[in-house]
Amino acid sequence: MPDAFFTSSKPRKRKRVDSGAKGNFGSTAKFSRKGQPQGLAKHGSSKVNGVQKKKRRVADEELSDHTDEGEGGIDDMDLRAEEEDVGASGEEDDEETPAEKRLRLAKLYLESVKESLVTHSRSLPADGEFDAGEIDKELISARLKQDVLEHSGKVHLFIADSFDFTQPPTKILRTRGHRSSVTSAVASESGKHLFTSGKEGSIVQWDLVTGKRLKTFHKVRPPNSKEKGKGKAQVDLNIKGHTDEVLALAVSHDGQYLASAGKDRKLVVWDVEKGEWIKAFGGNLGHKDTISVLSFRKGTYQLYTGSFDRTLKVYDLSPSVMGYVETLFGHQDHILSVDALRGETCVSVGGRDKTVRYWKIVEETQLVFRGGGRSRVREVLDGGLRGDEEGDDPDDEAEGARTNETTKKFIEGSIECVAMIDETTFVSGGDSGSLCLWSTLKKKPIFTEPLAHGFNVAHSETEGLIRTPRWITAVASLRYSDVIVSGSWEGDVRIWKLDARLKSFALVGTVPVPGVVNSLQLLSPPSEFFERSTWINPSTTDSNPQEDASAPRRKGGAQPFLLVAAVGQEHRFGRWLNLKEGVVNGTIVVALSPRT
């Protein structure tokens, strides 16, 4: 007698098939193990529980009947999933072929291009009529190429030759709203707002069109401020503001959120339009030391933060999420700069660990690029000492001694800043005054510009005049273009042009900026900003919108762009420098327009 455990609880379930079947489904009908159920292929449109089935669902029904052979009859089938599939398939057009779908999407894209051209181009007729030849040859083709290149992740805006950087700029906006040095200055991509932060702990919001101050987020005095050990005190996330120096700012792509951080180890998120505090991040999942730098991933709400605790953290500031994601480990010293573009990657520098790290967020891997001078130990590890193997040459030794005499004082000991040019190319600056161009395809710099900002001369009673290189305090790039800027404290921001092969760069101009340059930003706002800005075009009226900023915008693809520089009497991380003469704590915004 079989064990009761293996006995089916529904021994007569199969007999119910005879009463529910029609036609060919008689009492002797059997299912084939290798083929289809007998008679089912002829009745692909038969009704099951009153639901009319289509012919293209026959395969699913046959599979269901076959797999249910050991469990019972048709009553054991779960028909709810099939009903959901029918509803889901009804959302698509079954009669549309792939070629027709591509044609439909192309037409929709072209319509959107035409609408955008009507909105943003003043060269078109007022009634919205289009010239077919102009659209086909210039407008639409240029727009298609631009969209493709923007998503390719490569440099495609070779516009440096369209500008005359040798002439001093005339369109300059200067803001003063901080008692101490300005540590960071960022503008929204739309050109609507400018945000600045200072060592005194305040954040100021400016109207970038008029240059007027809109709002100030002051430093908050914590309730337990009398307690000792401020650096190790518990982070209070309920305080709506910062309690110490603010060192870094970042604005989301749509200008909706402002992120700020500093010495109080908190990441604070603000609502830009309402001017209100939204949320603060810290504590167990936050940084354990000063947060030094922030960067949004272009086009998203994904935020990267770097800290003196040698870690990077990833946050998702989407309205539906607004939370912490993960922590990235690898640096051996303070993280001083982070930058990111469209891809799920970012690049960071680790100060005196002398490394630039390229982080692949999804793959959870990193590429390490080592800067600085080469040590004797590194020579041995990379292939042995050449002199010991091939024999020492006195002439080579004499030449090497002369070289070391001139370069030993300027070996790079710290990498201070970094900026991404495209998804695989970036530029960094260090305390040796060298500006280095990197590629993810090589472990060493492709090109190095030594002493990019010259020497700093100091007088010593024992040594006389001491010449030391000015280190690079800030660097930035116009995204996906051949324009790079760098800053130090000699009084100028230097503009560099990248060559077409991305193998080197050269100095093409300077912009007078007295003081220590603590941050730099290059951005290209919409054309409406240059038309409405009162400090760029003071005489602009609605009836006379023709200005030099709009004419070159359609010629060669060159568009005006803004240079934003945060300037102070001191460096944002310390008081190693103290420049007083002719230096004002503030922000300088320069409008650069192509040749007319």
Coordinates of C-alpha atoms in Angstrom, one line a residue:
M1 CA 0.0 0.0 0.0
P2 CA 1.5 3.4 -0.9
D3 CA 2.5 5.8 1.7
A4 CA -0.2 8.4 2.6
F5 CA 2.3 11.2 2.3
F6 CA 2.6 10.6 -1.5
T7 CA -1.1 10.1 -2.0
S8 CA -2.8 12.9 -4.0
S9 CA -5.4 14.9 -2.1
K10 CA -7.4 15.3 -5.4
P11 CA -7.5 11.8 -6.9
R12 CA -10.4 12.5 -9.3
K13 CA -9.3 15.9 -10.6
R14 CA -8.5 14.6 -14.1
K15 CA -12.0 13.4 -14.7
R16 CA -13.3 17.0 -14.7
V17 CA -11.5 17.6 -18.0
D18 CA -14.1 15.5 -19.9
S19 CA -17.0 17.6 -18.7
G20 CA -15.3 20.9 -19.6
A21 CA -13.9 19.9 -23.0
K22 CA -15.7 20.1 -26.3
G23 CA -15.4 18.3 -29.7
N24 CA -12.1 16.4 -29.8
F25 CA -11.6 16.3 -26.1
G26 CA -13.3 13.0 -25.3
S27 CA -12.8 10.6 -22.5
T28 CA -10.0 8.9 -24.3
A29 CA -8.1 12.1 -25.2
K30 CA -4.5 11.9 -23.9
F31 CA -1.6 14.4 -23.9
S32 CA 1.5 13.5 -25.8
R33 CA 4.8 13.9 -23.8
K34 CA 6.7 15.0 -26.9
G35 CA 4.2 16.7 -29.0
Q36 CA 1.2 19.0 -28.7
P37 CA -2.0 18.1 -26.9
Q38 CA -4.3 16.3 -29.3
G39 CA -6.9 18.6 -30.9
L40 CA -5.7 21.7 -29.1
A41 CA -3.9 23.2 -32.1
K42 CA -7.2 23.1 -34.1
H43 CA -9.0 25.1 -31.4
G44 CA -6.6 27.9 -30.7
S45 CA -9.5 30.3 -30.4
S46 CA -11.6 28.2 -28.1
K47 CA -13.0 29.8 -25.0
V48 CA -11.6 29.0 -21.5
N49 CA -13.8 30.2 -18.7
G50 CA -15.6 32.5 -21.1
V51 CA -12.4 34.3 -22.1
Q52 CA -11.7 34.5 -25.9
K53 CA -8.1 33.6 -26.6
K54 CA -6.1 34.8 -29.6
K55 CA -4.1 32.6 -31.8
R56 CA -0.8 34.0 -30.8
R57 CA -1.5 32.8 -27.2
V58 CA -1.8 29.2 -28.3
A59 CA 1.9 28.4 -27.5
D60 CA 1.5 29.6 -23.9
E61 CA -1.7 27.6 -23.5
E62 CA -0.1 24.5 -24.8
L63 CA 2.9 25.0 -22.6
S64 CA 0.7 25.4 -19.6
D65 CA -1.3 22.2 -20.3
H66 CA 1.9 20.2 -20.9
T67 CA 3.5 21.3 -17.6
D68 CA 0.4 20.7 -15.6
E69 CA 0.2 17.1 -16.6
G70 CA 1.5 15.7 -13.3
E71 CA -0.7 18.0 -11.2
G72 CA -4.1 17.7 -12.7
G73 CA -6.3 19.2 -15.3
I74 CA -7.1 22.5 -16.7
D75 CA -8.7 23.7 -13.5
D76 CA -5.2 23.8 -11.9
M77 CA -4.0 26.5 -14.4
D78 CA -3.6 30.1 -13.1
L79 CA -5.3 32.2 -15.7
R80 CA -4.7 35.6 -13.9
A81 CA -1.1 36.0 -15.3
E82 CA -2.5 35.5 -18.9
E83 CA -5.1 38.1 -18.3
E84 CA -2.4 40.6 -17.3
D85 CA -0.4 39.7 -20.4
V86 CA -3.3 40.4 -22.6
G87 CA -3.8 43.8 -21.0
A88 CA -0.1 44.6 -21.3
S89 CA 0.1 43.6 -25.0
G90 CA -2.9 45.8 -25.7
E91 CA -0.8 48.9 -24.9
E92 CA 1.4 48.4 -28.0
D93 CA 0.3 48.5 -31.6
D94 CA 0.6 44.9 -32.8
E95 CA 0.3 46.0 -36.5
E96 CA 3.3 48.4 -36.3
T97 CA 6.5 47.0 -37.8
P98 CA 10.0 48.0 -36.4
A99 CA 10.6 50.1 -39.5
E100 CA 7.3 52.0 -38.9
K101 CA 8.2 52.5 -35.3
R102 CA 11.5 54.0 -36.1
L103 CA 9.8 56.3 -38.6
R104 CA 7.2 57.4 -36.1
L105 CA 9.9 58.2 -33.4
A106 CA 11.9 60.1 -36.0
K107 CA 9.0 62.3 -36.9
L108 CA 8.3 63.0 -33.2
Y109 CA 11.9 64.0 -32.7
L110 CA 11.9 66.3 -35.7
E111 CA 8.7 67.9 -34.5
S112 CA 10.4 68.6 -31.1
V113 CA 13.4 70.1 -32.9
K114 CA 11.2 72.4 -34.9
E115 CA 9.3 73.5 -31.7
S116 CA 12.6 74.3 -30.0
L117 CA 13.9 76.3 -33.0
V118 CA 10.7 78.4 -32.9
T119 CA 11.2 79.1 -29.3
H120 CA 14.9 79.8 -29.2
S121 CA 15.8 81.2 -32.6
R122 CA 15.0 84.7 -33.5
S123 CA 16.2 84.3 -37.1
L124 CA 13.0 82.4 -38.1
P125 CA 10.0 84.2 -39.4
A126 CA 7.5 85.5 -36.8
D127 CA 4.7 83.3 -38.2
G128 CA 6.7 80.1 -37.5
E129 CA 7.2 79.2 -41.2
F130 CA 10.3 77.2 -42.0
D131 CA 12.5 77.2 -45.1
A132 CA 13.0 73.6 -46.1
G133 CA 16.5 74.1 -47.4
E134 CA 17.6 75.9 -44.3
I135 CA 16.2 73.2 -42.0
D136 CA 17.7 70.3 -43.9
K137 CA 21.1 71.8 -44.4
E138 CA 21.8 73.8 -41.3
L139 CA 19.3 73.7 -38.4
I140 CA 18.2 70.1 -38.1
S141 CA 21.4 68.6 -39.2
A142 CA 23.3 70.7 -36.7
R143 CA 20.9 69.8 -33.9
L144 CA 21.1 66.1 -34.7
K145 CA 24.9 66.2 -34.6
Q146 CA 24.9 68.1 -31.4
D147 CA 22.6 65.6 -29.6
V148 CA 24.6 62.7 -30.8
L149 CA 27.9 64.2 -29.7
E150 CA 26.6 65.2 -26.3
H151 CA 25.8 61.6 -25.5
S152 CA 29.0 60.3 -27.0
G153 CA 31.0 61.4 -24.0
K154 CA 33.9 62.8 -26.1
V155 CA 35.2 66.3 -26.8
H156 CA 33.3 67.8 -29.7
L157 CA 33.2 71.6 -29.1
F158 CA 36.4 72.9 -30.6
I159 CA 35.6 76.6 -30.0
A160 CA 38.7 78.1 -28.5
D161 CA 39.8 79.6 -31.9
S162 CA 36.5 81.5 -32.1
F163 CA 37.4 83.6 -29.1
D164 CA 40.0 86.3 -28.6
F165 CA 41.3 85.7 -25.1
T166 CA 44.2 88.1 -25.5
Q167 CA 41.9 91.1 -25.0
P168 CA 40.9 91.9 -21.5
P169 CA 37.2 91.1 -20.8
T170 CA 34.8 94.0 -20.4
K171 CA 31.6 92.3 -19.1
I172 CA 32.4 91.5 -15.5
L173 CA 30.2 91.1 -12.4
R174 CA 31.7 91.4 -9.0
T175 CA 29.8 90.4 -5.8
R176 CA 30.7 91.1 -2.2
G177 CA 28.7 89.4 0.5
H178 CA 31.1 87.6 2.8
R179 CA 33.3 88.9 5.6
S180 CA 35.9 86.1 5.1
S181 CA 37.3 84.4 2.1
V182 CA 34.9 83.0 -0.4
T183 CA 35.4 79.2 -0.5
S184 CA 33.1 78.2 -3.3
A185 CA 31.0 79.8 -6.1
V186 CA 28.6 78.0 -8.4
A187 CA 26.0 79.1 -10.9
S188 CA 23.0 77.2 -12.1
E189 CA 23.0 75.9 -15.7
S190 CA 20.1 78.2 -16.6
G191 CA 22.0 81.2 -15.5
K192 CA 19.3 82.3 -13.1
H193 CA 21.1 82.0 -9.7
L194 CA 24.6 82.3 -8.3
F195 CA 25.5 80.8 -4.9
T196 CA 28.6 81.7 -2.9
S197 CA 29.9 80.4 0.5
G198 CA 32.4 81.8 2.9
K199 CA 34.6 80.8 5.8
E200 CA 32.3 82.6 8.2
G201 CA 29.7 79.9 7.6
S202 CA 27.1 81.7 5.5
I203 CA 25.7 81.0 2.0
V204 CA 24.5 83.8 -0.3
Q205 CA 22.0 83.4 -3.2
W206 CA 22.4 86.0 -6.0
D207 CA 20.3 86.9 -9.0
L208 CA 22.8 86.3 -11.8
V209 CA 20.8 88.3 -14.3
T210 CA 20.9 91.5 -12.2
G211 CA 23.7 90.8 -9.8
K212 CA 21.5 91.5 -6.7
R213 CA 21.5 89.6 -3.5
L214 CA 18.4 87.5 -3.0
K215 CA 18.8 85.6 0.2
T216 CA 21.4 84.7 2.9
F217 CA 21.6 81.4 4.8
H218 CA 23.4 82.4 7.9
K219 CA 25.6 80.3 10.2
V220 CA 23.5 78.6 13.0
R221 CA 24.8 78.7 16.5
P222 CA 24.3 75.1 18.0
P223 CA 22.4 74.9 21.3
N224 CA 25.4 73.0 23.0
S225 CA 28.0 75.4 21.6
K226 CA 29.6 75.8 25.1
E227 CA 30.7 72.2 25.2
K228 CA 34.3 71.3 24.5
G229 CA 35.6 69.1 21.8
K230 CA 33.7 70.6 18.9
G231 CA 35.5 68.4 16.4
K232 CA 34.2 65.2 18.0
A233 CA 30.8 66.4 19.0
Q234 CA 27.8 64.5 17.8
V235 CA 26.4 65.9 14.5
D236 CA 22.9 67.4 15.1
L237 CA 20.9 66.8 11.9
N238 CA 17.9 68.7 13.2
I239 CA 19.7 72.0 13.0
K240 CA 18.5 73.8 9.8
G241 CA 21.8 75.1 8.6
H242 CA 25.6 75.0 9.0
T243 CA 27.4 75.4 12.3
D244 CA 30.9 75.9 10.9
E245 CA 32.8 76.9 7.8
V246 CA 31.1 76.1 4.5
L247 CA 33.7 74.8 2.0
A248 CA 31.7 73.3 -0.9
L249 CA 28.6 74.0 -3.0
A250 CA 26.9 72.2 -5.9
V251 CA 23.7 72.9 -7.8
S252 CA 21.5 70.3 -9.5
H253 CA 21.1 70.3 -13.3
D254 CA 17.6 71.8 -13.1
G255 CA 18.5 74.3 -10.4
Q256 CA 16.0 72.8 -8.0
Y257 CA 18.4 71.7 -5.3
L258 CA 21.5 73.3 -3.7
A259 CA 23.9 71.0 -1.8
S260 CA 26.3 72.5 0.7
A261 CA 28.9 71.0 3.1
G262 CA 31.9 72.0 5.2
K263 CA 33.7 71.6 8.5
D264 CA 30.6 70.6 10.5
R265 CA 30.6 67.2 8.7
K266 CA 27.1 67.7 7.4
L267 CA 25.6 67.6 3.9
V268 CA 22.7 70.0 3.7
V269 CA 20.2 70.1 0.9
W270 CA 18.2 73.3 0.2
D271 CA 15.2 74.1 -1.9
V272 CA 16.3 76.8 -4.3
E273 CA 13.0 78.3 -5.2
K274 CA 11.6 78.3 -1.7
G275 CA 14.9 79.1 -0.1
E276 CA 14.3 76.5 2.6
W277 CA 16.2 73.8 4.3
I278 CA 15.1 70.3 3.2
K279 CA 17.3 67.7 4.8
A280 CA 20.7 67.1 6.3
F281 CA 22.9 64.0 6.1
G282 CA 25.5 62.9 8.6
G283 CA 25.9 60.7 11.6
N284 CA 26.7 57.0 11.2
L285 CA 26.2 57.0 7.4
G286 CA 27.8 60.4 6.9
H287 CA 31.4 61.5 6.8
K288 CA 33.6 61.4 9.9
D289 CA 35.6 64.5 9.0
T290 CA 35.4 67.8 7.1
I291 CA 33.5 67.5 3.8
S292 CA 35.7 69.2 1.3
V293 CA 34.1 68.9 -2.1
L294 CA 30.7 68.2 -3.8
S295 CA 29.8 67.4 -7.4
F296 CA 26.5 66.5 -9.1
R297 CA 26.5 63.9 -11.9
K298 CA 25.4 65.9 -15.0
G299 CA 21.7 65.6 -15.8
T300 CA 20.8 63.7 -12.7
Y301 CA 20.3 64.1 -8.9
Q302 CA 23.2 61.8 -8.1
L303 CA 25.7 63.6 -5.8
Y304 CA 29.3 62.7 -5.0
T305 CA 30.9 64.0 -1.8
G306 CA 34.6 63.9 -0.8
S307 CA 36.0 64.3 2.7
F308 CA 39.1 64.5 4.8
D309 CA 38.2 61.1 6.1
R310 CA 39.6 59.7 2.8
T311 CA 36.2 58.4 1.5
L312 CA 33.7 59.4 -1.2
K313 CA 30.0 58.9 -0.7
V314 CA 27.2 58.7 -3.2
Y315 CA 23.8 60.2 -2.5
D316 CA 20.6 60.1 -4.5
L317 CA 18.7 63.4 -4.1
S318 CA 15.8 62.5 -6.2
P319 CA 12.5 63.7 -4.6
S320 CA 11.3 60.1 -4.2
V321 CA 14.5 58.9 -2.7
M322 CA 16.6 61.6 -1.0
G323 CA 19.0 59.2 0.7
Y324 CA 22.5 57.7 1.0
V325 CA 23.6 55.1 -1.5
E326 CA 27.2 53.9 -0.9
T327 CA 30.7 54.7 0.2
L328 CA 33.8 54.5 -2.0
F329 CA 37.2 53.6 -0.4
G330 CA 40.7 53.9 -1.8
H331 CA 42.4 57.2 -1.1
Q332 CA 45.1 57.4 1.5
D333 CA 44.9 61.1 2.2
H334 CA 42.4 64.0 2.3
I335 CA 40.2 64.1 -0.8
L336 CA 40.5 67.7 -2.1
S337 CA 38.5 67.6 -5.4
V338 CA 35.9 65.6 -7.2
D339 CA 34.3 66.0 -10.6
A340 CA 31.7 64.1 -12.7
L341 CA 29.9 64.3 -16.1
R342 CA 27.0 62.3 -17.6
G343 CA 28.4 58.8 -17.1
E344 CA 28.2 56.8 -13.9
T345 CA 31.8 57.6 -13.2
C346 CA 33.6 60.3 -11.3
V347 CA 37.2 61.4 -10.8
S348 CA 38.9 62.5 -7.5
V349 CA 42.3 63.5 -6.2
G350 CA 43.7 62.5 -2.8
G351 CA 46.1 65.3 -1.9
R352 CA 49.4 63.9 -0.6
D353 CA 48.7 60.3 -1.7
K354 CA 49.5 61.8 -5.1
T355 CA 46.9 59.8 -6.9
V356 CA 44.0 60.6 -9.3
R357 CA 41.3 57.9 -9.1
Y358 CA 38.7 57.2 -11.8
W359 CA 35.7 55.6 -10.2
K360 CA 33.4 53.2 -12.1
I361 CA 30.3 53.3 -9.8
V362 CA 28.3 50.5 -11.4
E363 CA 31.2 48.1 -11.8
E364 CA 32.5 49.0 -8.3
T365 CA 36.1 49.4 -9.6
Q366 CA 38.6 52.2 -9.8
L367 CA 41.5 53.2 -12.0
V368 CA 44.5 54.7 -10.1
F369 CA 46.7 57.3 -11.8
R370 CA 49.9 58.2 -9.9
G371 CA 51.4 61.7 -10.1
G372 CA 54.5 63.2 -8.5
G373 CA 58.1 62.4 -9.0
R374 CA 59.6 58.9 -9.4
S375 CA 61.4 57.4 -6.4
R376 CA 64.3 55.0 -6.5
V377 CA 62.1 52.2 -5.0
R378 CA 59.6 52.7 -7.8
E379 CA 62.4 52.5 -10.4
V380 CA 63.4 49.1 -8.9
L381 CA 59.8 47.8 -8.9
D382 CA 59.1 48.9 -12.5
G383 CA 62.1 47.2 -14.0
G384 CA 65.3 47.5 -12.2
L385 CA 68.0 50.1 -12.2
R386 CA 69.3 50.8 -15.7
G387 CA 72.7 51.8 -14.6
D388 CA 73.4 48.6 -12.7
E389 CA 72.4 46.5 -15.7
E390 CA 73.9 48.4 -18.6
G391 CA 76.9 50.1 -16.9
D392 CA 77.2 53.6 -15.7
D393 CA 78.2 56.3 -18.2
P394 CA 79.9 59.4 -16.7
D395 CA 78.3 61.7 -19.2
D396 CA 74.9 60.4 -18.3
E397 CA 75.6 60.8 -14.6
A398 CA 76.7 64.4 -15.1
E399 CA 73.6 65.2 -17.2
G400 CA 71.4 63.6 -14.6
A401 CA 73.0 65.6 -11.8
R402 CA 72.3 68.9 -13.7
T403 CA 68.7 67.8 -14.3
N404 CA 68.2 67.0 -10.7
E405 CA 69.7 70.3 -9.7
T406 CA 66.9 72.1 -11.5
T407 CA 64.0 69.9 -10.8
K408 CA 64.5 68.4 -7.4
K409 CA 62.8 71.4 -5.6
F410 CA 59.6 71.0 -7.7
I411 CA 58.7 67.4 -7.4
E412 CA 55.0 67.1 -7.0
G413 CA 54.0 66.3 -3.4
S414 CA 50.3 66.8 -3.6
I415 CA 47.6 66.9 -6.2
E416 CA 45.1 69.6 -5.3
C417 CA 42.4 69.8 -8.0
V418 CA 40.9 67.9 -10.9
A419 CA 38.3 68.6 -13.7
M420 CA 36.8 66.3 -16.3
I421 CA 37.0 67.4 -19.9
D422 CA 35.1 64.4 -21.3
E423 CA 34.3 60.9 -20.1
T424 CA 37.8 59.7 -20.6
T425 CA 40.0 62.8 -20.4
F426 CA 40.7 65.0 -17.3
V427 CA 43.1 67.6 -16.1
S428 CA 44.7 68.0 -12.7
G429 CA 46.9 70.6 -10.8
G430 CA 49.3 70.1 -8.0
D431 CA 51.6 71.9 -5.5
S432 CA 54.5 71.7 -7.9
G433 CA 52.7 74.2 -10.2
S434 CA 52.3 71.5 -12.9
L435 CA 49.1 71.2 -14.9
C436 CA 48.7 67.6 -16.1
L437 CA 46.5 66.2 -18.9
W438 CA 45.3 62.6 -18.3
S439 CA 43.5 59.9 -20.2
T440 CA 42.0 56.7 -18.9
L441 CA 44.1 54.8 -21.5
K442 CA 47.5 55.7 -19.9
K443 CA 48.7 55.5 -16.4
K444 CA 50.9 58.6 -16.6
P445 CA 50.0 62.1 -17.8
I446 CA 49.7 62.6 -21.5
F447 CA 51.0 66.1 -21.2
T448 CA 52.4 68.2 -18.4
E449 CA 52.8 72.0 -18.3
P450 CA 55.4 72.8 -15.6
L451 CA 55.2 76.0 -13.6
A452 CA 51.8 76.9 -15.1
H453 CA 51.5 79.9 -12.9
G454 CA 55.2 80.8 -12.4
F455 CA 57.3 81.3 -9.3
N456 CA 56.5 82.8 -6.0
V457 CA 59.5 84.8 -4.7
A458 CA 60.1 85.1 -1.0
H459 CA 63.0 86.7 0.8
S460 CA 64.9 84.8 3.5
E461 CA 67.5 86.3 5.8
T462 CA 69.8 83.3 5.5
E463 CA 69.1 82.0 2.0
G464 CA 68.3 85.3 0.2
L465 CA 65.6 85.1 -2.5
I466 CA 63.8 81.7 -2.5
R467 CA 61.8 80.9 -5.6
T468 CA 59.1 78.3 -5.2
P469 CA 56.4 77.3 -7.7
R470 CA 52.8 78.6 -7.1
W471 CA 50.6 75.6 -6.7
I472 CA 47.4 75.2 -8.7
T473 CA 44.5 76.0 -6.4
A474 CA 41.6 75.5 -8.8
V475 CA 41.0 74.1 -12.3
A476 CA 37.9 73.8 -14.5
S477 CA 36.8 73.0 -18.0
L478 CA 34.0 73.9 -20.3
R479 CA 32.3 70.5 -20.6
Y480 CA 33.1 68.5 -23.8
S481 CA 35.1 71.4 -25.2
D482 CA 38.8 72.5 -25.7
V483 CA 38.8 75.3 -23.1
I484 CA 40.5 74.8 -19.8
V485 CA 41.1 77.4 -17.0
S486 CA 43.4 77.2 -14.0
G487 CA 43.9 79.5 -11.0
S488 CA 46.5 80.2 -8.3
W489 CA 47.3 83.5 -6.5
E490 CA 49.5 85.5 -8.8
G491 CA 46.5 87.6 -9.9
D492 CA 45.3 85.9 -13.1
V493 CA 43.1 83.1 -14.2
R494 CA 44.9 81.4 -17.1
I495 CA 42.9 80.1 -20.1
W496 CA 44.3 77.1 -22.0
K497 CA 43.4 75.6 -25.3
L498 CA 43.3 71.8 -25.9
D499 CA 44.7 70.6 -29.2
A500 CA 42.5 68.7 -31.6
R501 CA 44.1 65.3 -30.8
L502 CA 43.7 65.8 -27.1
K503 CA 47.5 65.3 -26.6
S504 CA 48.5 68.7 -25.3
F505 CA 47.3 72.2 -24.4
A506 CA 48.7 75.8 -24.7
L507 CA 48.1 79.1 -23.0
V508 CA 45.9 81.4 -25.0
G509 CA 44.9 84.2 -22.6
T510 CA 44.4 85.4 -19.0
V511 CA 41.7 87.1 -17.0
P512 CA 42.7 89.4 -14.2
V513 CA 41.5 88.0 -10.8
P514 CA 43.4 89.3 -7.8
G515 CA 43.5 87.0 -4.8
V516 CA 43.6 83.3 -4.0
V517 CA 41.3 81.5 -6.5
N518 CA 39.4 79.0 -4.4
S519 CA 37.1 77.6 -7.0
L520 CA 36.4 77.9 -10.8
Q521 CA 33.5 77.1 -13.0
L522 CA 32.8 77.4 -16.7
L523 CA 29.3 77.1 -18.0
S524 CA 27.3 78.0 -21.1
P525 CA 23.8 79.3 -20.1
P526 CA 21.0 79.6 -22.6
S527 CA 20.9 82.5 -25.0
E528 CA 18.1 84.2 -23.1
F529 CA 20.4 84.8 -20.2
F530 CA 22.8 87.0 -22.3
E531 CA 19.8 88.8 -23.7
R532 CA 18.2 89.7 -20.4
S533 CA 21.4 90.2 -18.3
T534 CA 21.6 93.8 -17.2
W535 CA 25.4 93.7 -16.5
I536 CA 26.2 92.1 -19.9
N537 CA 23.8 94.2 -22.0
P538 CA 22.8 97.3 -20.0
S539 CA 21.0 98.9 -22.9
T540 CA 19.1 95.8 -24.0
T541 CA 15.3 96.3 -24.5
D542 CA 12.5 94.2 -25.7
S543 CA 12.3 96.1 -28.9
N544 CA 16.0 95.9 -29.6
P545 CA 17.2 92.4 -28.8
Q546 CA 20.1 92.4 -31.3
E547 CA 23.4 92.1 -29.5
D548 CA 26.8 90.8 -30.0
A549 CA 26.1 87.8 -27.8
S550 CA 23.6 86.4 -30.2
A551 CA 25.2 86.9 -33.5
P552 CA 28.2 84.5 -33.2
R553 CA 26.1 81.8 -31.5
R554 CA 25.1 80.3 -34.9
K555 CA 28.5 80.7 -36.5
G556 CA 30.6 77.6 -36.1
G557 CA 28.8 76.5 -33.0
A558 CA 30.6 78.9 -30.7
Q559 CA 28.5 80.2 -27.9
P560 CA 29.3 82.8 -25.2
F561 CA 30.1 81.3 -21.8
L562 CA 30.7 82.4 -18.2
L563 CA 33.7 82.1 -16.0
V564 CA 32.9 82.0 -12.3
A565 CA 35.7 82.5 -9.8
A566 CA 35.6 82.5 -6.0
V567 CA 38.3 84.7 -4.6
G568 CA 39.6 85.3 -1.1
Q569 CA 42.5 86.7 0.8
E570 CA 43.2 83.1 2.2
H571 CA 43.1 79.6 0.9
R572 CA 39.8 77.8 1.6
F573 CA 41.5 75.0 3.6
G574 CA 43.9 77.0 5.7
R575 CA 45.7 80.2 6.4
W576 CA 49.0 79.5 4.6
L577 CA 48.5 82.5 2.4
N578 CA 47.3 86.0 3.5
L579 CA 47.0 88.4 0.7
K580 CA 45.9 91.9 1.7
E581 CA 46.9 94.4 -0.9
G582 CA 44.3 94.9 -3.6
V583 CA 42.4 91.7 -2.7
V584 CA 38.7 91.6 -1.9
N585 CA 36.8 88.6 -0.6
G586 CA 34.1 88.1 -3.3
T587 CA 33.1 86.4 -6.5
I588 CA 34.0 87.4 -10.1
V589 CA 31.8 86.4 -13.0
V590 CA 33.2 87.1 -16.5
A591 CA 31.2 86.8 -19.8
L592 CA 33.3 85.7 -22.7
S593 CA 31.9 86.2 -26.2
P594 CA 33.2 84.9 -29.5
R595 CA 34.6 87.2 -32.2
T596 CA 32.0 89.1 -34.1

